[in-house]
PDB file of C-alpha atoms in Angstrom:
ATOM      1  CA  UNK A   4      93.951  64.716  77.942  1.00 31.00           C
ATOM      2  CA  UNK A   5      90.910  64.005  75.730  1.00 29.00           C
ATOM      3  CA  UNK A   6      89.553  67.533  76.162  1.00 37.00           C
ATOM      4  CA  UNK A   7      92.948  68.975  75.263  1.00 35.00           C
ATOM      5  CA  UNK A   8      93.171  66.861  72.093  1.00 34.00           C
ATOM      6  CA  UNK A   9      89.643  67.870  71.105  1.00 36.00           C
ATOM      7  CA  UNK A  10      90.558  71.546  71.455  1.00 37.00           C
ATOM      8  CA  UNK A  11      93.609  71.032  69.228  1.00 38.00           C
ATOM      9  CA  UNK A  12      91.418  69.495  66.506  1.00 36.00           C
ATOM     10  CA  UNK A  13      89.243  72.597  66.277  1.00 39.00           C
ATOM     11  CA  UNK A  14      91.976  75.174  66.871  1.00 46.00           C
ATOM     12  CA  UNK A  15      93.196  76.629  63.579  1.00 58.00           C
ATOM     13  CA  UNK A  16      96.986  76.710  63.291  1.00 59.00           C
ATOM     14  CA  UNK A  17      98.577  80.123  62.915  1.00 87.00           C
ATOM     15  CA  UNK A  18     100.006  81.006  59.533  1.00 93.00           C
ATOM     16  CA  UNK A  19     103.095  83.170  59.774  1.00 96.00           C
ATOM     17  CA  UNK A  20     105.197  84.871  57.151  1.00 97.00           C
ATOM     18  CA  UNK A  21     109.000  85.032  57.275  1.00 97.00           C
ATOM     19  CA  UNK A  22     110.374  87.994  55.319  1.00 98.00           C
ATOM     20  CA  UNK A  23     113.965  87.523  54.145  1.00 95.00           C
ATOM     21  CA  UNK A  24     116.719  90.119  53.948  1.00 93.00           C
ATOM     22  CA  UNK A  25     117.969  91.697  50.738  1.00 91.00           C
ATOM     23  CA  UNK A  26     118.059  95.494  51.237  1.00 91.00           C
ATOM     24  CA  UNK A  27     116.143  97.375  48.487  1.00 93.00           C
ATOM     25  CA  UNK A  28     115.042  94.072  46.947  1.00 94.00           C
ATOM     26  CA  UNK A  29     112.904  93.538  50.056  1.00 95.00           C
ATOM     27  CA  UNK A  30     110.408  96.145  48.862  1.00 97.00           C
ATOM     28  CA  UNK A  31     109.062  93.208  46.860  1.00 97.00           C
ATOM     29  CA  UNK A  32     107.679  91.772  50.128  1.00 98.00           C
ATOM     30  CA  UNK A  33     104.978  94.442  49.855  1.00 98.00           C
ATOM     31  CA  UNK A  34     103.674  92.797  46.677  1.00 97.00           C
ATOM     32  CA  UNK A  35     103.463  89.394  48.409  1.00 97.00           C
ATOM     33  CA  UNK A  36     101.481  90.859  51.303  1.00 98.00           C
ATOM     34  CA  UNK A  37      99.198  92.724  48.888  1.00 97.00           C
ATOM     35  CA  UNK A  38      98.232  89.517  47.065  1.00 97.00           C
ATOM     36  CA  UNK A  39      97.619  87.641  50.330  1.00 97.00           C
ATOM     37  CA  UNK A  40      95.310  90.455  51.463  1.00 96.00           C
ATOM     38  CA  UNK A  41      93.473  90.457  48.136  1.00 95.00           C
ATOM     39  CA  UNK A  42      92.907  86.693  48.365  1.00 95.00           C
ATOM     40  CA  UNK A  43      91.617  86.958  51.938  1.00 94.00           C
ATOM     41  CA  UNK A  44      94.523  84.893  53.289  1.00 93.00           C
ATOM     42  CA  UNK A  45      95.183  86.468  56.667  1.00 92.00           C
ATOM     43  CA  UNK A  46      98.616  86.257  58.211  1.00 94.00           C
ATOM     44  CA  UNK A  47      98.706  85.714  61.994  1.00 95.00           C
ATOM     45  CA  UNK A  48     102.377  86.439  62.740  1.00 96.00           C
ATOM     46  CA  UNK A  49     105.267  88.265  61.057  1.00 98.00           C
ATOM     47  CA  UNK A  50     109.011  87.652  61.385  1.00 98.00           C
ATOM     48  CA  UNK A  51     111.629  89.648  59.526  1.00 98.00           C
ATOM     49  CA  UNK A  52     115.353  89.833  58.912  1.00 97.00           C
ATOM     50  CA  UNK A  53     117.070  93.044  57.736  1.00 96.00           C
ATOM     51  CA  UNK A  54     114.754  94.782  55.207  1.00 96.00           C
ATOM     52  CA  UNK A  55     112.270  92.052  56.149  1.00 97.00           C
ATOM     53  CA  UNK A  56     112.330  93.409  59.698  1.00 98.00           C
ATOM     54  CA  UNK A  57     111.568  96.919  58.435  1.00 98.00           C
ATOM     55  CA  UNK A  58     108.704  95.815  56.177  1.00 98.00           C
ATOM     56  CA  UNK A  59     107.501  93.278  58.756  1.00 98.00           C
ATOM     57  CA  UNK A  60     107.578  95.711  61.670  1.00 98.00           C
ATOM     58  CA  UNK A  61     105.522  98.261  59.756  1.00 98.00           C
ATOM     59  CA  UNK A  62     103.069  95.591  58.611  1.00 98.00           C
ATOM     60  CA  UNK A  63     102.673  94.310  62.172  1.00 98.00           C
ATOM     61  CA  UNK A  64     101.834  97.860  63.266  1.00 97.00           C
ATOM     62  CA  UNK A  65      99.356  98.406  60.436  1.00 97.00           C
ATOM     63  CA  UNK A  66      98.478  95.240  58.434  1.00 97.00           C
ATOM     64  CA  UNK A  67      97.916  97.030  55.138  1.00 96.00           C
ATOM     65  CA  UNK A  68     100.024  96.636  51.992  1.00 96.00           C
ATOM     66  CA  UNK A  69      98.860 100.020  50.709  1.00 96.00           C
ATOM     67  CA  UNK A  70     100.133 101.593  53.941  1.00 96.00           C
ATOM     68  CA  UNK A  71     103.521  99.941  53.370  1.00 96.00           C
ATOM     69  CA  UNK A  72     103.668 101.215  49.794  1.00 96.00           C
ATOM     70  CA  UNK A  73     102.933 104.808  50.790  1.00 96.00           C
ATOM     71  CA  UNK A  74     105.373 104.605  53.699  1.00 95.00           C
ATOM     72  CA  UNK A  75     108.136 103.395  51.348  1.00 95.00           C
ATOM     73  CA  UNK A  76     107.510 106.257  48.906  1.00 94.00           C
ATOM     74  CA  UNK A  77     107.455 108.755  51.742  1.00 94.00           C
ATOM     75  CA  UNK A  78     110.735 107.456  53.166  1.00 93.00           C
ATOM     76  CA  UNK A  79     112.669 107.449  49.875  1.00 92.00           C
ATOM     77  CA  UNK A  80     111.702 111.106  49.380  1.00 92.00           C
ATOM     78  CA  UNK A  81     112.654 112.117  52.924  1.00 93.00           C
ATOM     79  CA  UNK A  82     115.664 114.178  53.983  1.00 94.00           C
ATOM     80  CA  UNK A  83     116.594 111.482  56.523  1.00 92.00           C
ATOM     81  CA  UNK A  84     116.947 108.900  53.734  1.00 91.00           C
ATOM     82  CA  UNK A  85     118.976 111.259  51.522  1.00 92.00           C
ATOM     83  CA  UNK A  86     121.381 111.880  54.416  1.00 91.00           C
ATOM     84  CA  UNK A  87     122.416 108.205  54.324  1.00 90.00           C
ATOM     85  CA  UNK A  88     124.099 108.864  50.941  1.00 86.00           C
ATOM     86  CA  UNK A  89     123.540 105.328  49.710  1.00 87.00           C
ATOM     87  CA  UNK A  90     124.536 106.528  46.247  1.00 80.00           C
ATOM     88  CA  UNK A  91     128.128 106.038  47.415  1.00 77.00           C
ATOM     89  CA  UNK A  92     127.550 102.300  47.093  1.00 78.00           C
ATOM     90  CA  UNK A  93     125.546 102.250  43.864  1.00 73.00           C
ATOM     91  CA  UNK A  94     126.921 100.304  40.920  1.00 61.00           C
ATOM     92  CA  UNK A  95     128.591 102.111  38.072  1.00 50.00           C
ATOM     93  CA  UNK A  96     126.457 102.443  34.949  1.00 48.00           C
ATOM     94  CA  UNK A  97     127.951 102.343  31.482  1.00 45.00           C
ATOM     95  CA  UNK A  98     131.288 100.933  30.391  1.00 44.00           C
ATOM     96  CA  UNK A  99     134.681 101.983  29.138  1.00 45.00           C
ATOM     97  CA  UNK A 100     138.004 102.503  30.820  1.00 36.00           C
ATOM     98  CA  UNK A 101     136.956 105.666  32.687  1.00 33.00           C
ATOM     99  CA  UNK A 102     133.938 103.985  34.347  1.00 43.00           C
ATOM    100  CA  UNK A 103     136.164 101.055  35.284  1.00 45.00           C
ATOM    101  CA  UNK A 104     138.773 103.378  36.770  1.00 34.00           C
ATOM    102  CA  UNK A 105     136.114 105.261  38.784  1.00 43.00           C
ATOM    103  CA  UNK A 106     134.841 101.962  40.163  1.00 54.00           C
ATOM    104  CA  UNK A 107     138.318 100.877  41.290  1.00 50.00           C
ATOM    105  CA  UNK A 108     139.045 104.242  42.912  1.00 43.00           C
ATOM    106  CA  UNK A 109     135.715 104.186  44.758  1.00 54.00           C
ATOM    107  CA  UNK A 110     136.238 100.617  45.978  1.00 59.00           C
ATOM    108  CA  UNK A 111     139.768 101.441  47.175  1.00 61.00           C
ATOM    109  CA  UNK A 112     138.548 104.550  49.010  1.00 60.00           C
ATOM    110  CA  UNK A 113     135.713 102.653  50.689  1.00 60.00           C
ATOM    111  CA  UNK A 114     138.044  99.845  51.750  1.00 63.00           C
ATOM    112  CA  UNK A 115     140.507 102.324  53.262  1.00 64.00           C
ATOM    113  CA  UNK A 116     137.649 104.027  55.121  1.00 64.00           C
ATOM    114  CA  UNK A 117     136.509 100.689  56.574  1.00 64.00           C
ATOM    115  CA  UNK A 118     139.893 100.294  58.270  1.00 64.00           C
ATOM    116  CA  UNK A 119     139.492 103.666  59.990  1.00 69.00           C
ATOM    117  CA  UNK A 120     135.821 103.555  61.032  1.00 74.00           C
ATOM    118  CA  UNK A 121     133.372 101.160  62.661  1.00 78.00           C
ATOM    119  CA  UNK A 122     130.921 101.707  59.809  1.00 82.00           C
ATOM    120  CA  UNK A 123     130.844 103.631  56.554  1.00 86.00           C
ATOM    121  CA  UNK A 124     127.525 105.274  57.451  1.00 90.00           C
ATOM    122  CA  UNK A 125     127.632 107.068  60.822  1.00 91.00           C
ATOM    123  CA  UNK A 126     125.386 106.407  63.812  1.00 94.00           C
ATOM    124  CA  UNK A 127     123.376 109.641  63.781  1.00 95.00           C
ATOM    125  CA  UNK A 128     121.889 109.539  60.244  1.00 95.00           C
ATOM    126  CA  UNK A 129     121.257 105.796  60.553  1.00 96.00           C
ATOM    127  CA  UNK A 130     119.373 106.214  63.816  1.00 96.00           C
ATOM    128  CA  UNK A 131     117.457 109.171  62.412  1.00 96.00           C
ATOM    129  CA  UNK A 132     116.131 107.244  59.413  1.00 96.00           C
ATOM    130  CA  UNK A 133     114.892 104.340  61.562  1.00 97.00           C
ATOM    131  CA  UNK A 134     113.163 106.751  63.946  1.00 97.00           C
ATOM    132  CA  UNK A 135     111.613 108.386  60.868  1.00 95.00           C
ATOM    133  CA  UNK A 136     110.200 104.979  59.897  1.00 96.00           C
ATOM    134  CA  UNK A 137     108.872 103.805  63.261  1.00 97.00           C
ATOM    135  CA  UNK A 138     108.608 106.875  65.470  1.00 96.00           C
ATOM    136  CA  UNK A 139     108.126 105.913  69.120  1.00 96.00           C
ATOM    137  CA  UNK A 140     106.279 102.644  68.396  1.00 98.00           C
ATOM    138  CA  UNK A 141     107.246  99.541  70.361  1.00 98.00           C
ATOM    139  CA  UNK A 142     106.566  95.831  69.950  1.00 97.00           C
ATOM    140  CA  UNK A 143     103.680  96.089  72.405  1.00 97.00           C
ATOM    141  CA  UNK A 144     101.938  98.458  69.962  1.00 97.00           C
ATOM    142  CA  UNK A 145     101.781  95.989  67.061  1.00 97.00           C
ATOM    143  CA  UNK A 146      98.492  94.490  65.873  1.00 97.00           C
ATOM    144  CA  UNK A 147     100.225  91.245  64.844  1.00 96.00           C
ATOM    145  CA  UNK A 148     102.882  89.356  66.816  1.00 96.00           C
ATOM    146  CA  UNK A 149     106.250  90.370  65.357  1.00 98.00           C
ATOM    147  CA  UNK A 150     109.900  89.365  65.709  1.00 98.00           C
ATOM    148  CA  UNK A 151     113.099  90.770  64.224  1.00 98.00           C
ATOM    149  CA  UNK A 152     116.312  88.759  63.933  1.00 98.00           C
ATOM    150  CA  UNK A 153     119.854  90.054  64.490  1.00 98.00           C
ATOM    151  CA  UNK A 154     123.275  88.489  65.098  1.00 97.00           C
ATOM    152  CA  UNK A 155     125.220  89.135  68.311  1.00 97.00           C
ATOM    153  CA  UNK A 156     128.912  89.683  67.509  1.00 96.00           C
ATOM    154  CA  UNK A 157     129.864  88.883  71.129  1.00 96.00           C
ATOM    155  CA  UNK A 158     128.335  85.405  71.480  1.00 97.00           C
ATOM    156  CA  UNK A 159     127.854  84.536  67.806  1.00 95.00           C
ATOM    157  CA  UNK A 160     124.192  83.697  68.488  1.00 96.00           C
ATOM    158  CA  UNK A 161     121.114  84.713  66.538  1.00 96.00           C
ATOM    159  CA  UNK A 162     118.952  87.041  68.611  1.00 98.00           C
ATOM    160  CA  UNK A 163     115.168  87.038  68.173  1.00 98.00           C
ATOM    161  CA  UNK A 164     113.912  90.450  69.303  1.00 98.00           C
ATOM    162  CA  UNK A 165     110.293  90.670  70.448  1.00 97.00           C
ATOM    163  CA  UNK A 166     110.244  93.654  72.791  1.00 97.00           C
ATOM    164  CA  UNK A 167     111.478  97.219  73.016  1.00 97.00           C
ATOM    165  CA  UNK A 168     111.500 100.062  70.458  1.00 98.00           C
ATOM    166  CA  UNK A 169     110.748  98.906  66.910  1.00 98.00           C
ATOM    167  CA  UNK A 170     113.203 101.390  65.387  1.00 98.00           C
ATOM    168  CA  UNK A 171     116.086  99.948  67.412  1.00 98.00           C
ATOM    169  CA  UNK A 172     115.183  96.327  66.641  1.00 98.00           C
ATOM    170  CA  UNK A 173     114.883  97.026  62.903  1.00 98.00           C
ATOM    171  CA  UNK A 174     118.116  99.021  62.917  1.00 98.00           C
ATOM    172  CA  UNK A 175     119.940  96.106  64.568  1.00 98.00           C
ATOM    173  CA  UNK A 176     118.429  93.551  62.195  1.00 98.00           C
ATOM    174  CA  UNK A 177     119.408  95.657  59.152  1.00 97.00           C
ATOM    175  CA  UNK A 178     122.904  96.697  60.290  1.00 96.00           C
ATOM    176  CA  UNK A 179     124.897  95.454  57.282  1.00 91.00           C
ATOM    177  CA  UNK A 180     128.374  94.784  58.742  1.00 89.00           C
ATOM    178  CA  UNK A 181     130.805  97.514  57.827  1.00 86.00           C
ATOM    179  CA  UNK A 182     128.130  99.661  56.174  1.00 89.00           C
ATOM    180  CA  UNK A 183     125.778 100.505  59.044  1.00 94.00           C
ATOM    181  CA  UNK A 184     126.835 100.780  62.711  1.00 95.00           C
ATOM    182  CA  UNK A 185     126.252  97.771  65.001  1.00 96.00           C
ATOM    183  CA  UNK A 186     123.632  98.299  67.712  1.00 97.00           C
ATOM    184  CA  UNK A 187     124.519  97.983  71.394  1.00 97.00           C
ATOM    185  CA  UNK A 188     121.660  96.349  73.310  1.00 96.00           C
ATOM    186  CA  UNK A 189     121.732  94.756  76.787  1.00 95.00           C
ATOM    187  CA  UNK A 190     125.413  93.832  76.596  1.00 95.00           C
ATOM    188  CA  UNK A 191     125.106  92.576  73.019  1.00 97.00           C
ATOM    189  CA  UNK A 192     126.579  94.050  69.838  1.00 97.00           C
ATOM    190  CA  UNK A 193     124.011  93.377  67.128  1.00 98.00           C
ATOM    191  CA  UNK A 194     124.384  93.349  63.335  1.00 97.00           C
ATOM    192  CA  UNK A 195     122.363  92.250  60.320  1.00 95.00           C
ATOM    193  CA  UNK A 196     120.537  88.984  61.003  1.00 94.00           C
ATOM    194  CA  UNK A 197     120.994  88.054  57.358  1.00 91.00           C
ATOM    195  CA  UNK A 198     124.535  86.883  58.078  1.00 90.00           C
ATOM    196  CA  UNK A 199     123.258  83.636  59.646  1.00 91.00           C
ATOM    197  CA  UNK A 200     119.435  83.749  59.441  1.00 92.00           C
ATOM    198  CA  UNK A 201     118.503  85.543  56.240  1.00 92.00           C
ATOM    199  CA  UNK A 202     115.061  83.930  56.325  1.00 94.00           C
ATOM    200  CA  UNK A 203     113.703  84.037  59.907  1.00 96.00           C
ATOM    201  CA  UNK A 204     111.979  80.642  60.052  1.00 95.00           C
ATOM    202  CA  UNK A 205     112.932  79.919  63.670  1.00 95.00           C
ATOM    203  CA  UNK A 206     111.618  83.317  64.759  1.00 96.00           C
ATOM    204  CA  UNK A 207     108.311  82.616  63.007  1.00 95.00           C
ATOM    205  CA  UNK A 208     107.990  79.313  64.879  1.00 94.00           C
ATOM    206  CA  UNK A 209     108.760  81.027  68.201  1.00 95.00           C
ATOM    207  CA  UNK A 210     105.897  83.450  67.579  1.00 95.00           C
ATOM    208  CA  UNK A 211     103.556  80.449  67.538  1.00 92.00           C
ATOM    209  CA  UNK A 212     103.338  79.935  63.768  1.00 91.00           C
ATOM    210  CA  UNK A 213     102.476  76.380  62.757  1.00 89.00           C
ATOM    211  CA  UNK A 214     102.510  77.022  59.025  1.00 93.00           C
ATOM    212  CA  UNK A 215     105.099  79.348  57.524  1.00 95.00           C
ATOM    213  CA  UNK A 216     105.288  81.163  54.198  1.00 96.00           C
ATOM    214  CA  UNK A 217     108.851  82.242  53.388  1.00 96.00           C
ATOM    215  CA  UNK A 218     109.112  85.328  51.175  1.00 96.00           C
ATOM    216  CA  UNK A 219     112.627  85.215  49.715  1.00 94.00           C
ATOM    217  CA  UNK A 220     114.593  87.331  47.261  1.00 89.00           C
ATOM    218  CA  UNK A 221     116.387  84.688  45.225  1.00 76.00           C
ATOM    219  CA  UNK A 222     117.660  81.201  46.076  1.00 69.00           C
ATOM    220  CA  UNK A 223     120.394  80.987  43.457  1.00 71.00           C
ATOM    221  CA  UNK A 224     123.928  82.423  43.608  1.00 67.00           C
ATOM    222  CA  UNK A 225     124.635  85.633  41.724  1.00 71.00           C
ATOM    223  CA  UNK A 226     126.778  85.608  38.596  1.00 75.00           C
ATOM    224  CA  UNK A 227     130.397  85.264  39.780  1.00 76.00           C
ATOM    225  CA  UNK A 228     131.971  87.959  37.639  1.00 72.00           C
ATOM    226  CA  UNK A 229     135.775  88.074  37.376  1.00 75.00           C
ATOM    227  CA  UNK A 230     137.337  85.975  40.124  1.00 76.00           C
ATOM    228  CA  UNK A 231     140.812  87.352  39.488  1.00 74.00           C
ATOM    229  CA  UNK A 232     141.602  88.917  42.857  1.00 71.00           C
ATOM    230  CA  UNK A 233     141.894  87.641  46.416  1.00 74.00           C
ATOM    231  CA  UNK A 234     139.045  89.851  47.654  1.00 65.00           C
ATOM    232  CA  UNK A 235     136.698  88.751  44.832  1.00 71.00           C
ATOM    233  CA  UNK A 236     137.356  85.092  45.658  1.00 80.00           C
ATOM    234  CA  UNK A 237     136.878  85.724  49.387  1.00 70.00           C
ATOM    235  CA  UNK A 238     133.544  87.491  48.791  1.00 72.00           C
ATOM    236  CA  UNK A 239     132.368  84.729  46.460  1.00 76.00           C
ATOM    237  CA  UNK A 240     133.143  82.023  49.028  1.00 81.00           C
ATOM    238  CA  UNK A 241     131.355  84.055  51.714  1.00 78.00           C
ATOM    239  CA  UNK A 242     128.281  84.377  49.476  1.00 76.00           C
ATOM    240  CA  UNK A 243     128.183  80.648  48.727  1.00 81.00           C
ATOM    241  CA  UNK A 244     128.571  79.702  52.404  1.00 80.00           C
ATOM    242  CA  UNK A 245     125.647  81.963  53.356  1.00 79.00           C
ATOM    243  CA  UNK A 246     123.579  80.587  50.488  1.00 77.00           C
ATOM    244  CA  UNK A 247     124.065  77.018  51.690  1.00 81.00           C
ATOM    245  CA  UNK A 248     122.885  77.954  55.191  1.00 77.00           C
ATOM    246  CA  UNK A 249     119.982  79.903  53.692  1.00 77.00           C
ATOM    247  CA  UNK A 250     118.782  76.895  51.699  1.00 82.00           C
ATOM    248  CA  UNK A 251     118.956  74.698  54.796  1.00 84.00           C
ATOM    249  CA  UNK A 252     116.713  77.151  56.659  1.00 83.00           C
ATOM    250  CA  UNK A 253     114.223  77.181  53.787  1.00 83.00           C
ATOM    251  CA  UNK A 254     113.632  73.445  54.176  1.00 89.00           C
ATOM    252  CA  UNK A 255     111.649  74.226  57.345  1.00 91.00           C
ATOM    253  CA  UNK A 256     109.163  76.492  55.556  1.00 92.00           C
ATOM    254  CA  UNK A 257     105.823  75.087  54.406  1.00 92.00           C
ATOM    255  CA  UNK A 258     105.653  77.327  51.340  1.00 94.00           C
ATOM    256  CA  UNK A 259     108.448  79.319  49.672  1.00 94.00           C
ATOM    257  CA  UNK A 260     107.676  82.289  47.437  1.00 95.00           C
ATOM    258  CA  UNK A 261     110.828  83.167  45.513  1.00 93.00           C
ATOM    259  CA  UNK A 262     110.950  86.656  43.990  1.00 94.00           C
ATOM    260  CA  UNK A 263     113.190  87.348  41.004  1.00 91.00           C
ATOM    261  CA  UNK A 264     115.393  90.305  42.035  1.00 90.00           C
ATOM    262  CA  UNK A 265     118.874  89.418  40.778  1.00 85.00           C
ATOM    263  CA  UNK A 266     119.213  92.545  38.626  1.00 87.00           C
ATOM    264  CA  UNK A 267     118.161  94.929  41.422  1.00 90.00           C
ATOM    265  CA  UNK A 268     121.064  96.486  43.333  1.00 88.00           C
ATOM    266  CA  UNK A 269     120.825  96.579  47.118  1.00 88.00           C
ATOM    267  CA  UNK A 270     120.733 100.410  47.048  1.00 90.00           C
ATOM    268  CA  UNK A 271     117.947 100.682  44.418  1.00 92.00           C
ATOM    269  CA  UNK A 272     115.271 101.885  46.838  1.00 92.00           C
ATOM    270  CA  UNK A 273     113.886 104.205  44.181  1.00 91.00           C
ATOM    271  CA  UNK A 274     112.571 101.199  42.203  1.00 93.00           C
ATOM    272  CA  UNK A 275     109.601 100.782  44.545  1.00 94.00           C
ATOM    273  CA  UNK A 276     106.914 100.170  41.924  1.00 95.00           C
ATOM    274  CA  UNK A 277     109.036  97.628  40.072  1.00 96.00           C
ATOM    275  CA  UNK A 278     109.943  95.721  43.235  1.00 96.00           C
ATOM    276  CA  UNK A 279     106.336  95.605  44.441  1.00 97.00           C
ATOM    277  CA  UNK A 280     105.180  94.386  41.030  1.00 97.00           C
ATOM    278  CA  UNK A 281     107.749  91.584  41.109  1.00 96.00           C
ATOM    279  CA  UNK A 282     106.434  90.561  44.512  1.00 97.00           C
ATOM    280  CA  UNK A 283     102.887  90.497  43.157  1.00 97.00           C
ATOM    281  CA  UNK A 284     103.904  88.332  40.199  1.00 96.00           C
ATOM    282  CA  UNK A 285     105.783  85.878  42.419  1.00 96.00           C
ATOM    283  CA  UNK A 286     102.821  85.586  44.804  1.00 96.00           C
ATOM    284  CA  UNK A 287     100.356  85.053  41.963  1.00 96.00           C
ATOM    285  CA  UNK A 288     102.627  82.407  40.472  1.00 95.00           C
ATOM    286  CA  UNK A 289     102.693  80.654  43.856  1.00 95.00           C
ATOM    287  CA  UNK A 290      98.978  81.041  44.660  1.00 93.00           C
ATOM    288  CA  UNK A 291      98.133  77.396  44.019  1.00 92.00           C
ATOM    289  CA  UNK A 292     100.667  76.100  46.515  1.00 92.00           C
ATOM    290  CA  UNK A 293      99.748  78.849  48.998  1.00 92.00           C
ATOM    291  CA  UNK A 294      96.052  77.933  48.781  1.00 90.00           C
ATOM    292  CA  UNK A 295      96.948  74.233  49.015  1.00 88.00           C
ATOM    293  CA  UNK A 296      98.844  74.920  52.235  1.00 85.00           C
ATOM    294  CA  UNK A 297      95.877  76.910  53.598  1.00 82.00           C
ATOM    295  CA  UNK A 298      93.419  74.150  52.648  1.00 75.00           C
ATOM    296  CA  UNK A 299      95.359  71.656  54.747  1.00 71.00           C
ATOM    297  CA  UNK A 300      95.039  73.758  57.872  1.00 67.00           C
TER     298      UNK A 300
END
């Protein structure tokens, strides 16, 4: 007993990072990781949800923020990415009655399509882009322990994935319901982990982390807009319910780095430099509390 306690005194706790979901906004995670590297603050484990699983999986394979940055630029310019046609979901720019009419027509068409199909983006291009990102790499190939989080539609349970092909795990974790196809895996039907675990704190603990930095993409609700339709009210309630759960999860983190990304649309993957810079600024703003957490280890 005494020997065991003595070992625990001298054993340094692992510091893990939990990368939250947020689609294109999650490119800002790269800026957080860059600042940690620059300050010599080495992360021991990585957990990710949705875009956090993509960034986290790549970082676990090659713990280099510059590698992540180049990989992101390469992907956005790839044919596989273009074949997703994410521009279908981009927000309308400009104003006037014609822009408003276009927006309503597009929303109506997308809604009708959702009743006919399992997902708006088909299986083949989705799978192709994730294989473009990760190739044949598996969890066993990572240099840092890594976990991705998804939600099983069959049991309603969060699933912490720590083995198998990285492309499949990231695809499951990032499968926005209705937009990307769910992933069938060992009798489960997996979708975006952000539905119930948008910041993967529990996964970080299960990897052995004893101190956790949560990299999040906003803790406040978005501006409500016009709540003059049943669907707008339903979506607003859904957002607020998820936000409440999200804040409860954050209470378990030892340090929260909140990145300002409210004005970035979830499809704005072309704004890589801007997102990374926002991550840098948020990390630098939080450096005192990050160092304080490290000093107590």
